[in-house]
Amino acid sequence: MLLLATCAQPSFYHGPKSDHFNGRRFFNPDGEQGTGGDENKSLMQLIQSKVVERHRVWPESVPVTPSVPPRRVAGAAMLVTWIGHSTVLIQTQGLNILTDPVWADRDSPVKGVGPLRVRAPGVRYADLPPIDLVLISHDHYDHLDEHLLRHLWARDHPLIVTGLGNDLRLAGWGIPSVARDWGGRVSVRPGIDVIFDRAHHWSARSTDDKNMTLWTGFTLTLPGGNLYYAGDTGPGDMRWAAEAARHGSVRFAILPIGAIHVDGKPSGNHIAPAQAVSAFETLHAGTALGVHWGTFELTDEPIDLPPRLLTQALAQEHIAPDRFRVLEAGGQWSIPPLAPSSSSPAPR
């Protein structure tokens, strides 16, 4: 989610033109560039929506009981912990993996302005085990927490992977990272790779750097079935899920279900729960966790609407609710192995 910033601009990515890069800015190759949300707002509209207007619909806070994850989870066992918003800790194969780690109190670069966090992080930073791998989907403030990343890099020196251009921003903060285009691959260790998947979104961290860094989803290849993280994505042509499914069987998917617009024109930047269920089916995933809800009040949706709509969508598709869950912040889930019928790679 974009909020106003006045910080100095970093260097930006320069490279050959492609079907989603015009030589200066990235774009969605399926043509739809967002029909709502902050992407198409003018400077004055951003000020109005982020500073002047306050939804005042959500509670000031939701009680959270933080959990203390184990230091490591060995072998094929997989334990996931929802920390909040799109931040998930995945522990498997002796690796500790974080998606879009955000511990910030606000979705904002400015103290005292912007949506407050209503759910505290489900794991206190002091209780966070050593992190080996960080997946950063894009540069919006509710997904890229500079303060947290500085501390995490100093403490653990994890492998940080992200889309093109974000590595230059992170380097300006003294944080090394590895950036790739969609379709790129980074080796974590033999047999475990990060593959960069297309997502349908946008990027910006201030008012004049729109779409100058690449947004992305991720597949992590793992023995016993892949991990898929969609990042922040709108529906677009919905083919991004099928593209990710080509990498092989998905044991566990992390899919956004929130920040939809209840009143007014729907946003093309975020999928609704029914679309997340459609992606779940396209992926042929064994299990999935719904994220990007209930932490920062980003739109006019009631705080509990995404889980309710998810329950309805699963029932309509006759999918067992224990396969696609939401958790409370700090909630943990031991992911079951893939069923034998799901263990073979998807056709290419």
Tab-separated table of C-alpha atoms in Angstrom:
chain	number	residue	atom	x	y	z
A	1	MET	CA	0.000	0.000	0.000
A	2	LEU	CA	1.442	3.329	-1.012
A	3	LEU	CA	1.814	6.193	1.417
A	4	LEU	CA	3.514	9.499	0.858
A	5	ALA	CA	7.275	9.788	1.178
A	6	THR	CA	9.770	12.561	0.638
A	7	CYS	CA	12.973	10.540	0.863
A	8	ALA	CA	15.715	10.777	-1.764
A	9	GLN	CA	15.293	8.462	-4.722
A	10	PRO	CA	17.652	5.505	-5.147
A	11	SER	CA	19.133	4.400	-8.445
A	12	PHE	CA	16.653	2.424	-10.494
A	13	TYR	CA	16.906	-0.613	-12.715
A	14	HIS	CA	18.117	-0.184	-16.290
A	15	GLY	CA	17.900	-3.077	-18.699
A	16	PRO	CA	16.509	-4.304	-21.986
A	17	LYS	CA	12.859	-3.784	-22.828
A	18	SER	CA	10.536	-6.763	-22.426
A	19	ASP	CA	6.857	-7.639	-22.468
A	20	HIS	CA	6.592	-6.069	-18.976
A	21	PHE	CA	9.335	-3.389	-18.980
A	22	ASN	CA	9.413	-0.359	-21.295
A	23	GLY	CA	13.000	0.602	-20.547
A	24	ARG	CA	12.058	2.731	-17.545
A	25	ARG	CA	8.952	1.354	-15.867
A	26	PHE	CA	7.460	-2.083	-15.341
A	27	PHE	CA	3.882	-2.927	-16.290
A	28	ASN	CA	1.459	-5.842	-16.256
A	29	PRO	CA	1.713	-7.654	-19.602
A	30	ASP	CA	-1.943	-8.716	-19.484
A	31	GLY	CA	-2.823	-5.069	-19.994
A	32	GLU	CA	-4.945	-4.114	-16.997
A	33	GLN	CA	-3.003	-1.744	-14.771
A	34	GLY	CA	-5.295	-1.459	-11.771
A	35	THR	CA	-8.856	-0.172	-11.625
A	36	GLY	CA	-8.825	1.088	-8.070
A	37	GLY	CA	-6.714	1.476	-4.978
A	38	ASP	CA	-3.849	3.946	-4.752
A	39	GLU	CA	-2.208	3.316	-8.115
A	40	ASN	CA	-4.368	5.719	-10.098
A	41	LYS	CA	-4.757	8.407	-7.418
A	42	SER	CA	-3.350	11.876	-7.825
A	43	LEU	CA	-1.126	13.443	-5.188
A	44	MET	CA	-4.070	15.324	-3.675
A	45	GLN	CA	-6.227	12.180	-3.635
A	46	LEU	CA	-3.442	10.321	-1.815
A	47	ILE	CA	-3.220	13.065	0.787
A	48	GLN	CA	-6.986	13.000	1.204
A	49	SER	CA	-7.242	9.221	1.582
A	50	LYS	CA	-4.145	8.632	3.712
A	51	VAL	CA	-3.959	11.700	5.906
A	52	VAL	CA	-7.341	13.430	6.002
A	53	GLU	CA	-9.752	10.510	5.685
A	54	ARG	CA	-9.711	7.748	8.268
A	55	HIS	CA	-12.005	4.780	7.931
A	56	ARG	CA	-12.518	4.387	11.700
A	57	VAL	CA	-14.289	1.092	11.113
A	58	TRP	CA	-11.834	-1.366	12.627
A	59	PRO	CA	-11.172	-1.818	16.347
A	60	GLU	CA	-8.150	0.005	17.722
A	61	SER	CA	-6.523	-3.342	18.509
A	62	VAL	CA	-7.138	-7.081	18.398
A	63	PRO	CA	-5.731	-9.240	21.221
A	64	VAL	CA	-2.747	-11.315	20.110
A	65	THR	CA	-0.960	-14.092	21.981
A	66	PRO	CA	2.533	-14.276	20.441
A	67	SER	CA	4.045	-17.695	19.882
A	68	VAL	CA	7.661	-18.786	20.176
A	69	PRO	CA	8.648	-20.873	17.132
A	70	PRO	CA	11.206	-23.650	17.415
A	71	ARG	CA	14.743	-22.827	16.349
A	72	ARG	CA	14.598	-25.277	13.433
A	73	VAL	CA	12.249	-27.812	11.848
A	74	ALA	CA	14.151	-30.674	10.239
A	75	GLY	CA	13.402	-32.812	7.224
A	76	ALA	CA	10.063	-32.924	5.458
A	77	ALA	CA	8.087	-31.563	8.411
A	78	MET	CA	6.737	-28.059	7.759
A	79	LEU	CA	5.549	-25.576	10.374
A	80	VAL	CA	4.068	-22.212	9.384
A	81	THR	CA	3.327	-19.268	11.663
A	82	TRP	CA	1.242	-16.255	10.642
A	83	ILE	CA	3.022	-13.198	12.025
A	84	GLY	CA	0.539	-10.793	10.462
A	85	HIS	CA	-0.516	-9.241	7.146
A	86	SER	CA	1.693	-10.947	4.507
A	87	THR	CA	4.459	-11.940	6.925
A	88	VAL	CA	4.676	-15.710	7.347
A	89	LEU	CA	7.422	-17.805	8.923
A	90	ILE	CA	7.872	-21.142	7.163
A	91	GLN	CA	10.134	-23.723	8.789
A	92	THR	CA	11.106	-26.851	6.868
A	93	GLN	CA	14.216	-28.739	5.719
A	94	GLY	CA	16.165	-26.967	8.472
A	95	LEU	CA	15.448	-23.599	6.805
A	96	ASN	CA	13.700	-20.604	8.368
A	97	ILE	CA	11.958	-18.552	5.673
A	98	LEU	CA	10.144	-15.210	5.962
A	99	THR	CA	7.782	-13.673	3.458
A	100	ASP	CA	7.581	-9.860	3.298
A	101	PRO	CA	8.710	-9.314	6.912
A	102	VAL	CA	6.952	-6.300	8.440
A	103	TRP	CA	6.973	-5.533	12.163
A	104	ALA	CA	6.167	-1.830	11.699
A	105	ASP	CA	3.397	-0.171	13.731
A	106	ARG	CA	2.072	1.713	10.700
A	107	ASP	CA	1.759	1.238	6.967
A	108	SER	CA	3.564	4.520	6.441
A	109	PRO	CA	6.976	6.177	6.173
A	110	VAL	CA	5.821	8.999	8.443
A	111	LYS	CA	5.462	8.692	12.206
A	112	GLY	CA	1.916	9.381	13.348
A	113	VAL	CA	0.382	9.154	9.855
A	114	GLY	CA	-1.170	6.228	8.025
A	115	PRO	CA	-3.002	3.036	8.990
A	116	LEU	CA	-2.069	1.708	12.416
A	117	ARG	CA	-1.356	-1.959	12.991
A	118	VAL	CA	-4.297	-3.440	14.917
A	119	ARG	CA	-2.798	-6.905	15.365
A	120	ALA	CA	0.625	-6.977	16.994
A	121	PRO	CA	3.169	-9.283	15.337
A	122	GLY	CA	2.394	-12.902	16.172
A	123	VAL	CA	6.074	-13.522	16.981
A	124	ARG	CA	8.111	-10.982	18.922
A	125	TYR	CA	11.255	-10.057	17.060
A	126	ALA	CA	13.339	-11.231	20.027
A	127	ASP	CA	11.724	-14.680	19.675
A	128	LEU	CA	12.270	-14.939	15.923
A	129	PRO	CA	14.631	-17.823	15.117
A	130	PRO	CA	17.636	-17.252	12.845
A	131	ILE	CA	16.351	-16.469	9.362
A	132	ASP	CA	17.980	-18.073	6.321
A	133	LEU	CA	15.825	-16.812	3.454
A	134	VAL	CA	13.657	-13.711	2.943
A	135	LEU	CA	11.222	-13.345	0.037
A	136	ILE	CA	10.312	-9.705	-0.733
A	137	SER	CA	7.491	-9.379	-3.249
A	138	HIS	CA	7.561	-5.589	-3.846
A	139	ASP	CA	8.326	-2.235	-2.283
A	140	HIS	CA	5.039	-1.019	-0.752
A	141	TYR	CA	5.344	-0.101	2.916
A	142	ASP	CA	3.129	-2.934	4.121
A	143	HIS	CA	5.543	-5.401	2.463
A	144	LEU	CA	8.970	-3.766	2.720
A	145	ASP	CA	9.985	-2.670	6.240
A	146	GLU	CA	13.358	-0.919	6.053
A	147	HIS	CA	13.884	-0.769	9.820
A	148	LEU	CA	13.184	-4.476	10.277
A	149	LEU	CA	15.369	-5.508	7.350
A	150	ARG	CA	18.317	-3.495	8.640
A	151	HIS	CA	18.105	-5.310	11.979
A	152	LEU	CA	17.503	-8.711	10.387
A	153	TRP	CA	20.468	-8.353	8.042
A	154	ALA	CA	22.762	-7.293	10.886
A	155	ARG	CA	21.593	-10.189	13.032
A	156	ASP	CA	21.307	-13.125	10.614
A	157	HIS	CA	22.686	-12.182	7.170
A	158	PRO	CA	19.911	-14.088	5.376
A	159	LEU	CA	19.680	-14.602	1.634
A	160	ILE	CA	17.237	-11.890	0.519
A	161	VAL	CA	15.593	-12.322	-2.879
A	162	THR	CA	13.371	-9.783	-4.628
A	163	GLY	CA	12.281	-8.414	-7.988
A	164	LEU	CA	14.404	-6.275	-10.296
A	165	GLY	CA	15.280	-2.845	-8.952
A	166	ASN	CA	14.488	-3.567	-5.324
A	167	ASP	CA	18.071	-4.754	-4.848
A	168	LEU	CA	19.291	-1.241	-5.658
A	169	ARG	CA	16.969	0.239	-3.041
A	170	LEU	CA	18.114	-2.280	-0.445
A	171	ALA	CA	21.759	-1.673	-1.321
A	172	GLY	CA	21.189	1.990	-0.517
A	173	TRP	CA	20.229	0.862	2.965
A	174	GLY	CA	23.367	-1.281	3.262
A	175	ILE	CA	21.454	-4.537	2.747
A	176	PRO	CA	22.701	-6.999	0.089
A	177	SER	CA	20.066	-8.887	-1.888
A	178	VAL	CA	19.624	-10.860	-5.095
A	179	ALA	CA	17.146	-9.634	-7.722
A	180	ARG	CA	15.729	-11.475	-10.710
A	181	ASP	CA	13.143	-10.970	-13.414
A	182	TRP	CA	10.060	-13.167	-13.693
A	183	GLY	CA	11.218	-16.629	-14.673
A	184	GLY	CA	14.564	-16.163	-12.936
A	185	ARG	CA	15.922	-18.620	-10.435
A	186	VAL	CA	18.188	-18.424	-7.384
A	187	SER	CA	19.727	-21.504	-5.763
A	188	VAL	CA	19.349	-21.766	-2.003
A	189	ARG	CA	21.083	-25.104	-1.770
A	190	PRO	CA	21.091	-28.274	-3.913
A	191	GLY	CA	17.514	-29.210	-4.735
A	192	ILE	CA	16.015	-26.024	-3.276
A	193	ASP	CA	15.626	-23.033	-5.590
A	194	VAL	CA	13.625	-19.810	-5.577
A	195	ILE	CA	11.753	-19.271	-8.859
A	196	PHE	CA	10.354	-15.797	-9.607
A	197	ASP	CA	6.724	-15.896	-10.731
A	198	ARG	CA	4.581	-13.308	-12.468
A	199	ALA	CA	2.165	-11.368	-10.279
A	200	HIS	CA	-0.364	-8.694	-11.244
A	201	HIS	CA	0.309	-5.591	-9.190
A	202	TRP	CA	2.329	-2.338	-9.203
A	203	SER	CA	5.064	-0.668	-7.176
A	204	ALA	CA	6.008	2.668	-5.649
A	205	ARG	CA	7.469	3.944	-2.432
A	206	SER	CA	7.001	7.647	-3.043
A	207	THR	CA	4.968	9.845	-5.357
A	208	ASP	CA	7.427	9.820	-8.263
A	209	ASP	CA	8.842	6.283	-8.531
A	210	LYS	CA	5.745	4.434	-9.704
A	211	ASN	CA	6.452	1.011	-11.253
A	212	MET	CA	10.210	1.502	-11.313
A	213	THR	CA	10.769	-1.750	-9.404
A	214	LEU	CA	9.323	-5.167	-10.219
A	215	TRP	CA	6.634	-6.908	-8.178
A	216	THR	CA	6.808	-10.703	-8.071
A	217	GLY	CA	5.538	-13.966	-6.645
A	218	PHE	CA	7.734	-16.908	-5.699
A	219	THR	CA	7.941	-20.675	-5.911
A	220	LEU	CA	10.378	-22.400	-3.573
A	221	THR	CA	11.169	-25.885	-4.847
A	222	LEU	CA	11.200	-28.356	-1.975
A	223	PRO	CA	11.372	-32.122	-1.556
A	224	GLY	CA	7.841	-33.381	-1.051
A	225	GLY	CA	6.160	-30.450	-2.819
A	226	ASN	CA	6.769	-26.782	-3.502
A	227	LEU	CA	5.975	-23.666	-1.503
A	228	TYR	CA	4.188	-20.944	-3.479
A	229	TYR	CA	3.845	-17.330	-2.326
A	230	ALA	CA	1.742	-15.127	-4.612
A	231	GLY	CA	3.017	-11.877	-3.098
A	232	ASP	CA	0.564	-9.030	-3.598
A	233	THR	CA	-1.512	-9.644	-6.703
A	234	GLY	CA	-4.697	-8.673	-8.422
A	235	PRO	CA	-6.567	-11.060	-10.697
A	236	GLY	CA	-5.398	-9.778	-14.083
A	237	ASP	CA	-5.793	-12.679	-16.474
A	238	MET	CA	-5.483	-15.163	-13.543
A	239	ARG	CA	-2.937	-17.154	-15.575
A	240	TRP	CA	-0.192	-16.445	-13.052
A	241	ALA	CA	-1.438	-19.344	-10.934
A	242	ALA	CA	-1.260	-21.780	-13.851
A	243	GLU	CA	2.234	-20.531	-14.670
A	244	ALA	CA	3.386	-21.256	-11.111
A	245	ALA	CA	1.752	-24.692	-11.189
A	246	ARG	CA	4.064	-25.685	-14.042
A	247	HIS	CA	7.007	-25.752	-11.634
A	248	GLY	CA	5.644	-28.895	-9.970
A	249	SER	CA	3.283	-29.974	-7.228
A	250	VAL	CA	2.454	-27.330	-4.628
A	251	ARG	CA	2.321	-28.584	-1.078
A	252	PHE	CA	1.588	-25.219	0.514
A	253	ALA	CA	0.440	-21.903	-0.962
A	254	ILE	CA	0.290	-18.452	0.614
A	255	LEU	CA	-2.441	-16.408	-1.052
A	256	PRO	CA	-3.741	-12.884	-0.296
A	257	ILE	CA	-7.442	-12.569	0.500
A	258	GLY	CA	-7.805	-8.970	1.739
A	259	ALA	CA	-7.644	-5.268	0.913
A	260	ILE	CA	-10.634	-5.440	-1.376
A	261	HIS	CA	-13.049	-2.566	-1.992
A	262	VAL	CA	-16.554	-3.168	-0.657
A	263	ASP	CA	-17.893	0.251	-1.651
A	264	GLY	CA	-17.110	1.779	-5.012
A	265	LYS	CA	-15.099	0.397	-7.882
A	266	PRO	CA	-13.232	-2.864	-7.199
A	267	SER	CA	-9.446	-2.728	-7.205
A	268	GLY	CA	-7.512	-4.528	-9.909
A	269	ASN	CA	-4.572	-4.719	-7.499
A	270	HIS	CA	-5.774	-7.341	-4.990
A	271	ILE	CA	-7.603	-10.622	-5.404
A	272	ALA	CA	-10.748	-11.295	-3.403
A	273	PRO	CA	-11.224	-14.545	-1.448
A	274	ALA	CA	-13.183	-16.194	-4.292
A	275	GLN	CA	-10.318	-15.462	-6.678
A	276	ALA	CA	-7.836	-16.829	-4.127
A	277	VAL	CA	-9.858	-20.060	-4.047
A	278	SER	CA	-9.774	-20.170	-7.847
A	279	ALA	CA	-5.979	-19.781	-7.748
A	280	PHE	CA	-5.791	-22.517	-5.083
A	281	GLU	CA	-7.643	-24.877	-7.409
A	282	THR	CA	-5.502	-23.934	-10.408
A	283	LEU	CA	-2.353	-24.590	-8.385
A	284	HIS	CA	-3.718	-27.996	-7.284
A	285	ALA	CA	-2.224	-27.073	-3.925
A	286	GLY	CA	-2.461	-29.405	-0.987
A	287	THR	CA	-3.035	-26.596	1.514
A	288	ALA	CA	-3.081	-22.802	1.591
A	289	LEU	CA	-2.980	-19.934	4.070
A	290	GLY	CA	-4.928	-16.715	3.516
A	291	VAL	CA	-2.920	-13.554	4.262
A	292	HIS	CA	-3.030	-9.777	3.636
A	293	TRP	CA	-6.021	-9.174	5.911
A	294	GLY	CA	-6.851	-8.055	9.433
A	295	THR	CA	-3.624	-6.190	10.231
A	296	PHE	CA	-3.667	-2.750	8.559
A	297	GLU	CA	-6.930	-1.034	7.601
A	298	LEU	CA	-6.130	-0.472	3.938
A	299	THR	CA	-9.617	-0.362	2.400
A	300	ASP	CA	-13.249	-0.074	3.435
A	301	GLU	CA	-13.692	-3.795	4.143
A	302	PRO	CA	-14.728	-4.861	7.671
A	303	ILE	CA	-11.850	-6.483	9.520
A	304	ASP	CA	-13.407	-9.963	9.497
A	305	LEU	CA	-14.850	-9.878	5.969
A	306	PRO	CA	-12.020	-11.717	4.116
A	307	PRO	CA	-12.186	-14.866	6.327
A	308	ARG	CA	-15.986	-14.898	6.043
A	309	LEU	CA	-15.859	-14.608	2.267
A	310	LEU	CA	-13.168	-17.290	2.138
A	311	THR	CA	-15.415	-19.689	4.074
A	312	GLN	CA	-18.250	-19.037	1.620
A	313	ALA	CA	-16.022	-19.510	-1.430
A	314	LEU	CA	-14.609	-22.797	-0.136
A	315	ALA	CA	-18.105	-24.104	0.590
A	316	GLN	CA	-19.285	-23.125	-2.885
A	317	GLU	CA	-16.396	-25.067	-4.429
A	318	HIS	CA	-16.843	-28.024	-2.026
A	319	ILE	CA	-13.309	-27.658	-0.662
A	320	ALA	CA	-12.659	-28.818	2.893
A	321	PRO	CA	-12.080	-25.709	5.041
A	322	ASP	CA	-9.082	-27.281	6.769
A	323	ARG	CA	-7.181	-27.202	3.461
A	324	PHE	CA	-7.340	-23.410	3.000
A	325	ARG	CA	-7.170	-21.698	6.370
A	326	VAL	CA	-6.687	-18.406	8.072
A	327	LEU	CA	-4.820	-18.201	11.370
A	328	GLU	CA	-4.792	-15.739	14.219
A	329	ALA	CA	-1.545	-13.783	14.521
A	330	GLY	CA	0.870	-16.146	16.247
A	331	GLY	CA	-1.150	-19.137	15.110
A	332	GLN	CA	0.813	-22.134	13.889
A	333	TRP	CA	-0.036	-24.898	11.445
A	334	SER	CA	1.829	-28.145	10.821
A	335	ILE	CA	1.419	-28.638	7.078
A	336	PRO	CA	0.573	-32.224	6.112
A	337	PRO	CA	2.430	-34.036	3.342
A	338	LEU	CA	0.956	-33.975	-0.117
A	339	ALA	CA	-1.477	-36.754	-0.896
A	340	PRO	CA	0.038	-39.399	-3.223
A	341	SER	CA	-2.199	-38.220	-6.093
A	342	SER	CA	-0.626	-34.759	-5.838
A	343	SER	CA	3.003	-35.842	-5.658
A	344	SER	CA	3.766	-35.927	-9.391
A	345	PRO	CA	4.800	-32.721	-11.177
A	346	ALA	CA	2.138	-30.780	-13.005
A	347	PRO	CA	2.265	-31.091	-16.794
A	348	ARG	CA	4.269	-28.430	-18.622
